[in-house]
Amino acid sequence: MRHRRIAAALVAVALLVAGCGSAGTPVDPAPVGAVRPPEPANVSGADKINAGAASANCDTRSLSPSSAITSGSTMAAIRQRGRLIAGVDQTTYLFGFLNPANGQLEGFDIEIVKQIADAIFGTWVGHVQWTTIPSSERENVLRSHAVDIVVRTYSITCARLNDVDFSSTYYVAGQRLLVPSNSPATSLADLGGKKVCAAKSSTSMAAIQQAPSKPVPVSVSNWSDCLVLLQQGQVEAISTDDVILAGMAKQDPNVQVVGARFTQENYGVGIPKGQDDMVRFVNSVLENVRGSGVWQQNYNAWVAPVLGPAGPPSVSYQ
């Protein structure tokens, strides 16, 4: 028994001495150089080139306006339901974003939705069901009638007119570049072999893929994901409409919008195919928005501080 107590004491002393000794050379199981920065979900490469690509081979003008809400019309059914279901963005600062201070959707596009709901119900308050969607789902939610309208920096193109209908143009944007403040790049010509980010199924992605300089396309679900990738140094630039880029530059002083516009993007309200009465009704709302001062008021509030003065677009109809 005495021998056991002595043995136990010796083991305890040995452990104590070992604890007081050198810890030895630490081992780094994962060198820092082997760790990649995290990526947003659904990051991929090139898109199908016809997924919204612009074409000059069709008449993109919309139908002439009509403000009538007749029995059996699309607008009458929406009024009966009690709410307008609108597909919008919540990630594009200035045009459609969720304000963290008040939990409300805000921006230029959001104001367009409110004007349409006002015209149907008398007030938009309590009569809009906001459905936030990524760029790649705009045609899908209209084809499936999951929404009544899409107002989400949505460029009118011939390819898209095969699947959905559009209102008249309510805003004209143009594609440019967003780069780090110390970048020498000012155009896609400067980005051959470099990674350039855009949203999936966007006209911007099509322009990147068709650029003669052959930049490397990186596609994401939302524009805010592009900004994350740029901030982490995982892409060299973002290329999309200047209004979207302006919102990003407003959020991050270490990036800048550069170069001239190299596309023209006419934004329209997306409407399910075959609802001509809804197209005409929305066009009557937009006529009022452009002509009554509402457009200018919203532009001055959201866009002018970043992109400078501008006026509403002029439109013609079929």
Short mmCIF file of C-alpha atoms in Angstrom, two decimals, residues 56-200:
data_model
loop_
_atom_site.label_atom_id
_atom_site.label_comp_id
_atom_site.label_asym_id
_atom_site.label_seq_id
_atom_site.Cartn_x
_atom_site.Cartn_y
_atom_site.Cartn_z
CA ALA A 56 -32.42 45.83 -81.70
CA ASN A 57 -34.72 43.61 -83.75
CA CYS A 58 -38.06 44.36 -82.13
CA ASP A 59 -40.32 47.25 -81.18
CA THR A 60 -39.78 47.80 -77.44
CA ARG A 61 -42.39 50.56 -77.20
CA SER A 62 -45.29 49.83 -74.88
CA LEU A 63 -49.08 50.14 -75.32
CA SER A 64 -50.88 53.48 -75.09
CA PRO A 65 -52.14 54.43 -71.60
CA SER A 66 -55.63 53.87 -70.19
CA SER A 67 -56.65 54.61 -66.61
CA ALA A 68 -59.97 52.73 -66.73
CA ILE A 69 -60.62 49.95 -64.20
CA THR A 70 -63.49 48.02 -65.74
CA SER A 71 -65.39 45.02 -64.42
CA GLY A 72 -63.47 41.83 -65.09
CA SER A 73 -60.17 43.63 -65.65
CA THR A 74 -56.85 42.62 -64.11
CA MET A 75 -56.94 45.73 -61.93
CA ALA A 76 -60.47 44.94 -60.71
CA ALA A 77 -59.30 41.47 -59.65
CA ILE A 78 -56.35 42.99 -57.77
CA ARG A 79 -58.70 45.47 -56.07
CA GLN A 80 -61.02 42.62 -55.11
CA ARG A 81 -58.10 40.70 -53.61
CA GLY A 82 -57.19 43.75 -51.56
CA ARG A 83 -53.49 43.90 -52.32
CA LEU A 84 -51.04 44.45 -55.17
CA ILE A 85 -48.28 41.80 -55.18
CA ALA A 86 -45.04 43.47 -56.26
CA GLY A 87 -41.70 41.80 -56.98
CA VAL A 88 -38.95 44.15 -55.80
CA ASP A 89 -35.34 44.30 -54.64
CA GLN A 90 -34.13 44.74 -51.08
CA THR A 91 -30.39 44.94 -51.76
CA THR A 92 -29.91 47.84 -54.21
CA TYR A 93 -29.28 51.06 -52.30
CA LEU A 94 -31.16 54.07 -53.71
CA PHE A 95 -33.58 52.00 -55.86
CA GLY A 96 -34.86 49.11 -53.73
CA PHE A 97 -33.37 48.40 -50.31
CA LEU A 98 -34.37 47.49 -46.78
CA ASN A 99 -33.64 50.40 -44.46
CA PRO A 100 -32.19 48.85 -41.27
CA ALA A 101 -33.14 51.93 -39.24
CA ASN A 102 -36.89 51.49 -39.73
CA GLY A 103 -37.30 48.05 -41.34
CA GLN A 104 -39.02 49.57 -44.40
CA LEU A 105 -38.35 49.06 -48.11
CA GLU A 106 -37.21 52.32 -49.70
CA GLY A 107 -35.88 53.72 -52.97
CA PHE A 108 -36.88 54.98 -56.40
CA ASP A 109 -38.41 51.67 -57.54
CA ILE A 110 -40.34 51.32 -54.30
CA GLU A 111 -41.95 54.71 -54.93
CA ILE A 112 -43.09 53.53 -58.38
CA VAL A 113 -44.89 50.57 -56.76
CA LYS A 114 -46.59 52.90 -54.30
CA GLN A 115 -47.87 55.09 -57.15
CA ILE A 116 -49.41 52.07 -58.93
CA ALA A 117 -51.07 50.86 -55.71
CA ASP A 118 -52.35 54.38 -55.00
CA ALA A 119 -54.04 54.41 -58.42
CA ILE A 120 -55.78 51.07 -57.77
CA PHE A 121 -56.78 51.46 -54.10
CA GLY A 122 -56.64 55.19 -53.38
CA THR A 123 -53.71 54.58 -51.02
CA TRP A 124 -50.86 52.10 -51.08
CA VAL A 125 -50.79 51.77 -47.29
CA GLY A 126 -51.98 48.29 -46.33
CA HIS A 127 -52.47 47.29 -49.97
CA VAL A 128 -49.01 46.16 -51.13
CA GLN A 129 -47.57 42.69 -50.65
CA TRP A 130 -43.83 43.16 -51.09
CA THR A 131 -42.09 40.10 -52.56
CA THR A 132 -38.31 40.41 -52.65
CA ILE A 133 -36.64 38.52 -55.51
CA PRO A 134 -33.15 38.16 -57.02
CA SER A 135 -32.53 39.45 -60.55
CA SER A 136 -32.52 35.92 -61.98
CA GLU A 137 -36.13 35.30 -60.85
CA ARG A 138 -37.81 38.30 -62.48
CA GLU A 139 -39.17 36.45 -65.51
CA ASN A 140 -40.00 33.33 -63.49
CA VAL A 141 -42.25 35.10 -60.96
CA LEU A 142 -44.10 36.85 -63.78
CA ARG A 143 -44.55 33.69 -65.86
CA SER A 144 -45.89 31.82 -62.83
CA HIS A 145 -48.15 34.76 -61.80
CA ALA A 146 -46.54 34.73 -58.35
CA VAL A 147 -46.57 38.54 -58.57
CA ASP A 148 -48.66 41.16 -60.37
CA ILE A 149 -45.72 43.38 -61.32
CA VAL A 150 -41.93 43.46 -61.07
CA VAL A 151 -40.29 46.81 -60.37
CA ARG A 152 -36.62 45.97 -59.94
CA THR A 153 -34.18 47.92 -62.16
CA TYR A 154 -35.67 45.81 -64.97
CA SER A 155 -34.31 46.62 -68.45
CA ILE A 156 -36.70 46.28 -71.40
CA THR A 157 -35.18 43.94 -74.01
CA CYS A 158 -36.45 42.01 -77.01
CA ALA A 159 -35.42 38.70 -75.43
CA ARG A 160 -37.43 39.44 -72.29
CA LEU A 161 -40.44 40.57 -74.33
CA ASN A 162 -40.75 36.97 -75.52
CA ASP A 163 -41.67 35.98 -71.96
CA VAL A 164 -43.18 39.05 -70.26
CA ASP A 165 -44.73 42.41 -71.07
CA PHE A 166 -43.37 45.81 -70.07
CA SER A 167 -44.69 49.25 -69.29
CA SER A 168 -43.24 52.33 -70.92
CA THR A 169 -39.77 53.45 -69.78
CA TYR A 170 -39.73 55.15 -66.37
CA TYR A 171 -35.95 55.47 -66.00
CA VAL A 172 -32.91 55.39 -68.32
CA ALA A 173 -29.65 54.03 -66.91
CA GLY A 174 -26.38 52.89 -68.49
CA GLN A 175 -23.74 50.27 -67.73
CA ARG A 176 -20.43 51.45 -66.22
CA LEU A 177 -17.73 50.07 -63.90
CA LEU A 178 -17.15 50.07 -60.14
CA VAL A 179 -13.53 49.52 -59.10
CA PRO A 180 -11.32 50.06 -56.03
CA SER A 181 -10.20 53.68 -55.71
CA ASN A 182 -6.60 52.72 -56.57
CA SER A 183 -7.51 50.73 -59.69
CA PRO A 184 -6.27 52.05 -63.07
CA ALA A 185 -9.18 50.41 -64.95
CA THR A 186 -11.74 52.68 -66.60
CA SER A 187 -13.41 50.29 -69.08
CA LEU A 188 -13.92 46.61 -69.86
CA ALA A 189 -11.05 46.97 -72.34
CA ASP A 190 -8.73 47.31 -69.33
CA LEU A 191 -10.01 44.13 -67.69
CA GLY A 192 -9.07 41.38 -70.13
CA GLY A 193 -8.49 38.16 -68.20
CA LYS A 194 -9.65 39.84 -64.95
CA LYS A 195 -12.70 38.82 -62.91
CA VAL A 196 -15.71 41.12 -63.34
CA CYS A 197 -18.90 40.59 -61.34
CA ALA A 198 -22.56 41.01 -62.33
CA ALA A 199 -25.93 39.54 -61.37
CA LYS A 200 -27.16 36.34 -62.98
#
